[in-house]
mmCIF file of N, CA, C and O in Angstrom:
data_model
loop_
_atom_site.group_PDB
_atom_site.id
_atom_site.type_symbol
_atom_site.label_atom_id
_atom_site.label_comp_id
_atom_site.label_asym_id
_atom_site.label_seq_id
_atom_site.Cartn_x
_atom_site.Cartn_y
_atom_site.Cartn_z
ATOM 1 N N UNK A 1 91.212 14.791 119.631
ATOM 2 C CA UNK A 1 90.229 15.038 120.373
ATOM 3 C C UNK A 1 89.653 16.091 121.188
ATOM 4 O O UNK A 1 88.785 16.814 121.826
ATOM 5 N N UNK A 2 90.699 17.038 120.793
ATOM 6 C CA UNK A 2 89.720 18.713 120.840
ATOM 7 C C UNK A 2 88.847 19.294 120.349
ATOM 8 O O UNK A 2 88.119 20.282 120.892
ATOM 9 N N UNK A 3 88.256 18.639 118.951
ATOM 10 C CA UNK A 3 87.492 18.821 117.973
ATOM 11 C C UNK A 3 86.047 18.364 118.728
ATOM 12 O O UNK A 3 84.694 18.798 119.630
ATOM 13 N N UNK A 4 86.306 17.467 119.423
ATOM 14 C CA UNK A 4 84.932 16.870 119.994
ATOM 15 C C UNK A 4 84.537 16.950 121.556
ATOM 16 O O UNK A 4 83.758 17.443 121.842
ATOM 17 N N UNK A 5 85.842 17.931 122.252
ATOM 18 C CA UNK A 5 85.176 18.736 123.159
ATOM 19 C C UNK A 5 84.800 20.596 122.892
ATOM 20 O O UNK A 5 83.456 20.225 123.642
ATOM 21 N N UNK A 6 85.033 20.894 121.624
ATOM 22 C CA UNK A 6 84.197 22.071 121.249
ATOM 23 C C UNK A 6 82.870 21.446 120.809
ATOM 24 O O UNK A 6 81.768 22.361 121.279
ATOM 25 N N UNK A 7 81.967 20.406 120.147
ATOM 26 C CA UNK A 7 81.283 19.933 119.960
ATOM 27 C C UNK A 7 80.918 19.595 121.194
ATOM 28 O O UNK A 7 79.737 20.360 121.379
ATOM 29 N N UNK A 8 81.196 19.025 122.577
ATOM 30 C CA UNK A 8 80.299 18.810 123.252
ATOM 31 C C UNK A 8 80.380 20.176 123.810
ATOM 32 O O UNK A 8 78.911 20.599 125.081
ATOM 33 N N UNK A 9 81.272 21.464 124.048
ATOM 34 C CA UNK A 9 80.883 22.724 124.509
ATOM 35 C C UNK A 9 79.443 23.379 124.168
ATOM 36 O O UNK A 9 78.836 24.038 124.939
ATOM 37 N N UNK A 10 79.996 23.403 122.598
ATOM 38 C CA UNK A 10 78.577 24.038 121.927
ATOM 39 C C UNK A 10 77.772 23.263 122.512
ATOM 40 O O UNK A 10 76.226 24.084 122.576
ATOM 41 N N UNK A 11 77.699 22.582 122.688
ATOM 42 C CA UNK A 11 75.875 21.821 122.814
ATOM 43 C C UNK A 11 75.470 22.349 123.884
ATOM 44 O O UNK A 11 74.423 21.940 124.355
ATOM 45 N N UNK A 12 76.399 21.846 125.065
ATOM 46 C CA UNK A 12 75.410 22.499 126.248
ATOM 47 C C UNK A 12 75.631 23.962 126.122
ATOM 48 O O UNK A 12 74.562 23.907 127.230
ATOM 49 N N UNK A 13 75.990 24.832 125.445
ATOM 50 C CA UNK A 13 75.928 26.496 125.536
ATOM 51 C C UNK A 13 74.282 26.223 124.504
ATOM 52 O O UNK A 13 73.505 26.855 125.045
ATOM 53 N N UNK A 14 74.038 25.255 123.439
ATOM 54 C CA UNK A 14 73.503 25.896 123.358
ATOM 55 C C UNK A 14 72.082 25.236 123.956
ATOM 56 O O UNK A 14 71.185 25.332 124.132
ATOM 57 N N UNK A 15 72.361 24.350 124.864
ATOM 58 C CA UNK A 15 71.230 23.751 125.843
ATOM 59 C C UNK A 15 70.731 24.168 126.260
ATOM 60 O O UNK A 15 69.798 24.875 126.945
ATOM 61 N N UNK A 16 71.878 25.209 127.425
ATOM 62 C CA UNK A 16 71.717 26.150 128.539
ATOM 63 C C UNK A 16 70.840 26.961 128.206
ATOM 64 O O UNK A 16 69.781 28.354 128.418
ATOM 65 N N UNK A 17 71.361 27.557 126.953
ATOM 66 C CA UNK A 17 70.863 29.300 125.798
ATOM 67 C C UNK A 17 69.552 28.798 125.515
ATOM 68 O O UNK A 17 67.893 29.355 125.737
ATOM 69 N N UNK A 18 69.050 27.261 124.999
ATOM 70 C CA UNK A 18 67.968 27.487 124.895
ATOM 71 C C UNK A 18 66.348 27.197 125.798
ATOM 72 O O UNK A 18 65.719 27.568 126.186
ATOM 73 N N UNK A 19 67.314 26.672 126.966
ATOM 74 C CA UNK A 19 66.304 26.689 128.747
ATOM 75 C C UNK A 19 65.849 27.837 129.554
ATOM 76 O O UNK A 19 65.361 28.485 130.041
ATOM 77 N N UNK A 20 67.337 28.243 129.266
ATOM 78 C CA UNK A 20 67.562 29.998 129.476
ATOM 79 C C UNK A 20 66.637 30.853 128.655
ATOM 80 O O UNK A 20 66.133 32.403 129.348
ATOM 81 N N UNK A 21 65.948 30.559 127.207
ATOM 82 C CA UNK A 21 65.063 31.337 126.943
ATOM 83 C C UNK A 21 65.675 32.313 125.781
ATOM 84 O O UNK A 21 64.940 33.065 125.071
ATOM 85 N N UNK A 22 66.997 32.270 125.436
ATOM 86 C CA UNK A 22 67.707 32.983 123.936
ATOM 87 C C UNK A 22 67.746 31.710 123.403
ATOM 88 O O UNK A 22 69.179 31.527 122.971
ATOM 89 N N UNK A 23 66.795 32.361 122.222
ATOM 90 C CA UNK A 23 66.703 31.561 121.027
ATOM 91 C C UNK A 23 67.150 31.526 120.443
ATOM 92 O O UNK A 23 68.338 30.520 119.221
ATOM 93 N N UNK A 24 68.023 32.370 119.773
ATOM 94 C CA UNK A 24 68.998 33.587 118.969
ATOM 95 C C UNK A 24 69.937 32.429 119.130
ATOM 96 O O UNK A 24 71.595 31.397 118.046
ATOM 97 N N UNK A 25 70.484 33.021 120.128
ATOM 98 C CA UNK A 25 71.891 32.076 120.901
ATOM 99 C C UNK A 25 72.346 30.651 120.828
ATOM 100 O O UNK A 25 72.895 30.149 120.422
ATOM 101 N N UNK A 26 71.073 29.988 121.240
ATOM 102 C CA UNK A 26 70.974 28.939 121.543
ATOM 103 C C UNK A 26 71.169 28.655 119.941
ATOM 104 O O UNK A 26 71.757 27.131 119.673
ATOM 105 N N UNK A 27 70.291 28.839 118.754
ATOM 106 C CA UNK A 27 70.486 28.343 117.406
ATOM 107 C C UNK A 27 71.912 28.504 116.577
ATOM 108 O O UNK A 27 72.189 27.318 116.252
ATOM 109 N N UNK A 28 72.419 29.049 117.258
ATOM 110 C CA UNK A 28 73.002 29.195 116.437
ATOM 111 C C UNK A 28 74.936 28.314 117.796
ATOM 112 O O UNK A 28 75.755 27.871 116.614
ATOM 113 N N UNK A 29 74.308 28.360 118.491
ATOM 114 C CA UNK A 29 75.428 27.683 118.752
ATOM 115 C C UNK A 29 75.259 25.758 118.685
ATOM 116 O O UNK A 29 76.484 25.007 118.300
ATOM 117 N N UNK A 30 73.772 26.014 118.490
ATOM 118 C CA UNK A 30 73.494 23.537 117.521
ATOM 119 C C UNK A 30 73.762 24.117 116.240
ATOM 120 O O UNK A 30 74.470 23.043 116.135
ATOM 121 N N UNK A 31 73.898 25.042 115.502
ATOM 122 C CA UNK A 31 74.324 25.112 114.176
ATOM 123 C C UNK A 31 76.022 25.105 114.524
ATOM 124 O O UNK A 31 76.623 24.043 113.355
ATOM 125 N N UNK A 32 76.934 25.809 115.233
ATOM 126 C CA UNK A 32 78.153 25.680 115.393
ATOM 127 C C UNK A 32 78.279 24.422 115.931
ATOM 128 O O UNK A 32 79.537 23.439 115.113
ATOM 129 N N UNK A 33 78.124 23.406 116.867
ATOM 130 C CA UNK A 33 77.976 22.201 117.420
ATOM 131 C C UNK A 33 77.823 20.919 116.072
ATOM 132 O O UNK A 33 78.842 20.778 115.596
ATOM 133 N N UNK A 34 76.268 21.423 115.197
ATOM 134 C CA UNK A 34 77.046 20.834 113.753
ATOM 135 C C UNK A 34 77.312 20.332 113.223
ATOM 136 O O UNK A 34 78.332 19.767 112.325
ATOM 137 N N UNK A 35 78.306 21.879 112.859
ATOM 138 C CA UNK A 35 79.382 21.848 112.185
ATOM 139 C C UNK A 35 80.582 21.428 112.131
ATOM 140 O O UNK A 35 81.473 20.670 111.560
ATOM 141 N N UNK A 36 80.694 21.587 113.909
ATOM 142 C CA UNK A 36 82.239 20.289 114.209
ATOM 143 C C UNK A 36 81.600 19.407 114.595
ATOM 144 O O UNK A 36 82.841 18.330 113.838
ATOM 145 N N UNK A 37 80.820 18.713 114.726
ATOM 146 C CA UNK A 37 80.680 17.324 114.640
ATOM 147 C C UNK A 37 80.473 16.919 112.562
ATOM 148 O O UNK A 37 81.365 15.563 113.034
ATOM 149 N N UNK A 38 80.112 17.436 112.361
ATOM 150 C CA UNK A 38 80.196 17.198 110.721
ATOM 151 C C UNK A 38 81.863 16.951 110.578
ATOM 152 O O UNK A 38 82.287 16.104 109.375
ATOM 153 N N UNK A 39 82.591 18.196 111.114
ATOM 154 C CA UNK A 39 84.320 17.847 110.355
ATOM 155 C C UNK A 39 84.486 16.985 111.410
ATOM 156 O O UNK A 39 85.393 16.017 110.719
ATOM 157 N N UNK A 40 84.534 16.521 112.108
ATOM 158 C CA UNK A 40 84.704 15.358 112.847
ATOM 159 C C UNK A 40 84.460 14.178 112.354
ATOM 160 O O UNK A 40 85.489 13.119 112.750
ATOM 161 N N UNK A 41 83.272 14.100 112.329
ATOM 162 C CA UNK A 41 82.692 12.678 111.185
ATOM 163 C C UNK A 41 83.652 12.590 110.478
ATOM 164 O O UNK A 41 84.173 11.140 109.618
ATOM 165 N N UNK A 42 83.797 13.307 109.221
ATOM 166 C CA UNK A 42 84.907 13.851 108.054
ATOM 167 C C UNK A 42 85.798 13.235 108.682
ATOM 168 O O UNK A 42 86.070 12.021 107.538
ATOM 169 N N UNK A 43 86.505 13.352 108.916
ATOM 170 C CA UNK A 43 88.020 13.505 109.616
ATOM 171 C C UNK A 43 88.138 12.357 110.101
ATOM 172 O O UNK A 43 88.823 11.369 109.499
ATOM 173 N N UNK A 44 86.900 11.478 110.683
ATOM 174 C CA UNK A 44 87.090 9.518 111.464
ATOM 175 C C UNK A 44 86.933 9.505 109.917
ATOM 176 O O UNK A 44 87.503 8.084 109.595
ATOM 177 N N UNK A 45 86.175 9.792 108.801
ATOM 178 C CA UNK A 45 85.970 8.450 107.581
ATOM 179 C C UNK A 45 87.447 8.441 106.543
ATOM 180 O O UNK A 45 87.599 7.630 106.645
ATOM 181 N N UNK A 46 87.743 9.740 106.452
ATOM 182 C CA UNK A 46 89.105 9.795 105.922
ATOM 183 C C UNK A 46 90.319 8.399 106.733
ATOM 184 O O UNK A 46 91.157 7.951 106.209
ATOM 185 N N UNK A 47 90.300 9.184 107.606
ATOM 186 C CA UNK A 47 91.309 8.459 108.368
ATOM 187 C C UNK A 47 91.091 6.624 108.674
ATOM 188 O O UNK A 47 91.804 6.120 108.414
ATOM 189 N N UNK A 48 90.140 6.989 108.871
ATOM 190 C CA UNK A 48 89.343 4.978 108.298
ATOM 191 C C UNK A 48 89.534 4.594 107.250
ATOM 192 O O UNK A 48 90.096 3.605 106.960
ATOM 193 N N UNK A 49 89.498 5.369 105.826
ATOM 194 C CA UNK A 49 89.370 5.176 104.652
ATOM 195 C C UNK A 49 91.379 4.389 104.477
ATOM 196 O O UNK A 49 91.692 3.944 103.630
ATOM 197 N N UNK A 50 91.977 5.967 105.080
ATOM 198 C CA UNK A 50 93.489 6.266 105.404
ATOM 199 C C UNK A 50 94.249 4.839 105.475
ATOM 200 O O UNK A 50 95.575 4.138 105.575
ATOM 201 N N UNK A 51 94.031 4.242 106.829
ATOM 202 C CA UNK A 51 93.829 3.131 107.557
ATOM 203 C C UNK A 51 94.106 1.835 107.356
ATOM 204 O O UNK A 51 94.658 1.370 107.343
ATOM 205 N N UNK A 52 92.701 2.016 106.168
ATOM 206 C CA UNK A 52 92.451 0.609 105.279
ATOM 207 C C UNK A 52 93.492 0.340 104.441
ATOM 208 O O UNK A 52 93.832 -1.132 103.704
ATOM 209 N N UNK A 53 93.698 1.393 103.890
ATOM 210 C CA UNK A 53 94.105 0.808 101.966
ATOM 211 C C UNK A 53 95.623 1.345 102.616
ATOM 212 O O UNK A 53 96.377 1.205 101.344
ATOM 213 N N UNK A 54 96.161 2.608 103.315
ATOM 214 C CA UNK A 54 97.940 3.305 103.166
ATOM 215 C C UNK A 54 98.312 2.198 104.273
ATOM 216 O O UNK A 54 99.741 1.540 103.930
ATOM 217 N N UNK A 55 98.346 1.920 105.317
ATOM 218 C CA UNK A 55 98.547 1.470 106.557
ATOM 219 C C UNK A 55 98.561 -0.170 106.248
ATOM 220 O O UNK A 55 97.525 -0.965 106.261
ATOM 221 N N UNK A 56 100.008 -0.942 105.912
ATOM 222 C CA UNK A 56 100.096 -2.020 106.062
ATOM 223 C C UNK A 56 101.076 -3.253 106.947
ATOM 224 O O UNK A 56 102.052 -2.273 107.151
ATOM 225 N N UNK A 57 100.701 -3.342 108.221
ATOM 226 C CA UNK A 57 101.524 -4.388 109.224
ATOM 227 C C UNK A 57 102.278 -5.434 108.482
ATOM 228 O O UNK A 57 102.007 -5.642 107.235
ATOM 229 N N UNK A 58 103.325 -5.184 109.199
ATOM 230 C CA UNK A 58 103.983 -6.635 108.131
ATOM 231 C C UNK A 58 105.266 -5.960 108.635
ATOM 232 O O UNK A 58 106.378 -6.475 107.939
#
């Protein structure tokens, strides 16, 4: 859950910087938020696949 908090933090920083007119900082924050979201999505898919293939209840 820590990565999702970082994604939301960088998203809020990006929006705040964009509204205040600091375009460079806004674009960097948006890029970091996007990269963290991609990492979160990859981790989710890997764990989902592992859950369906490795874990056998019983």
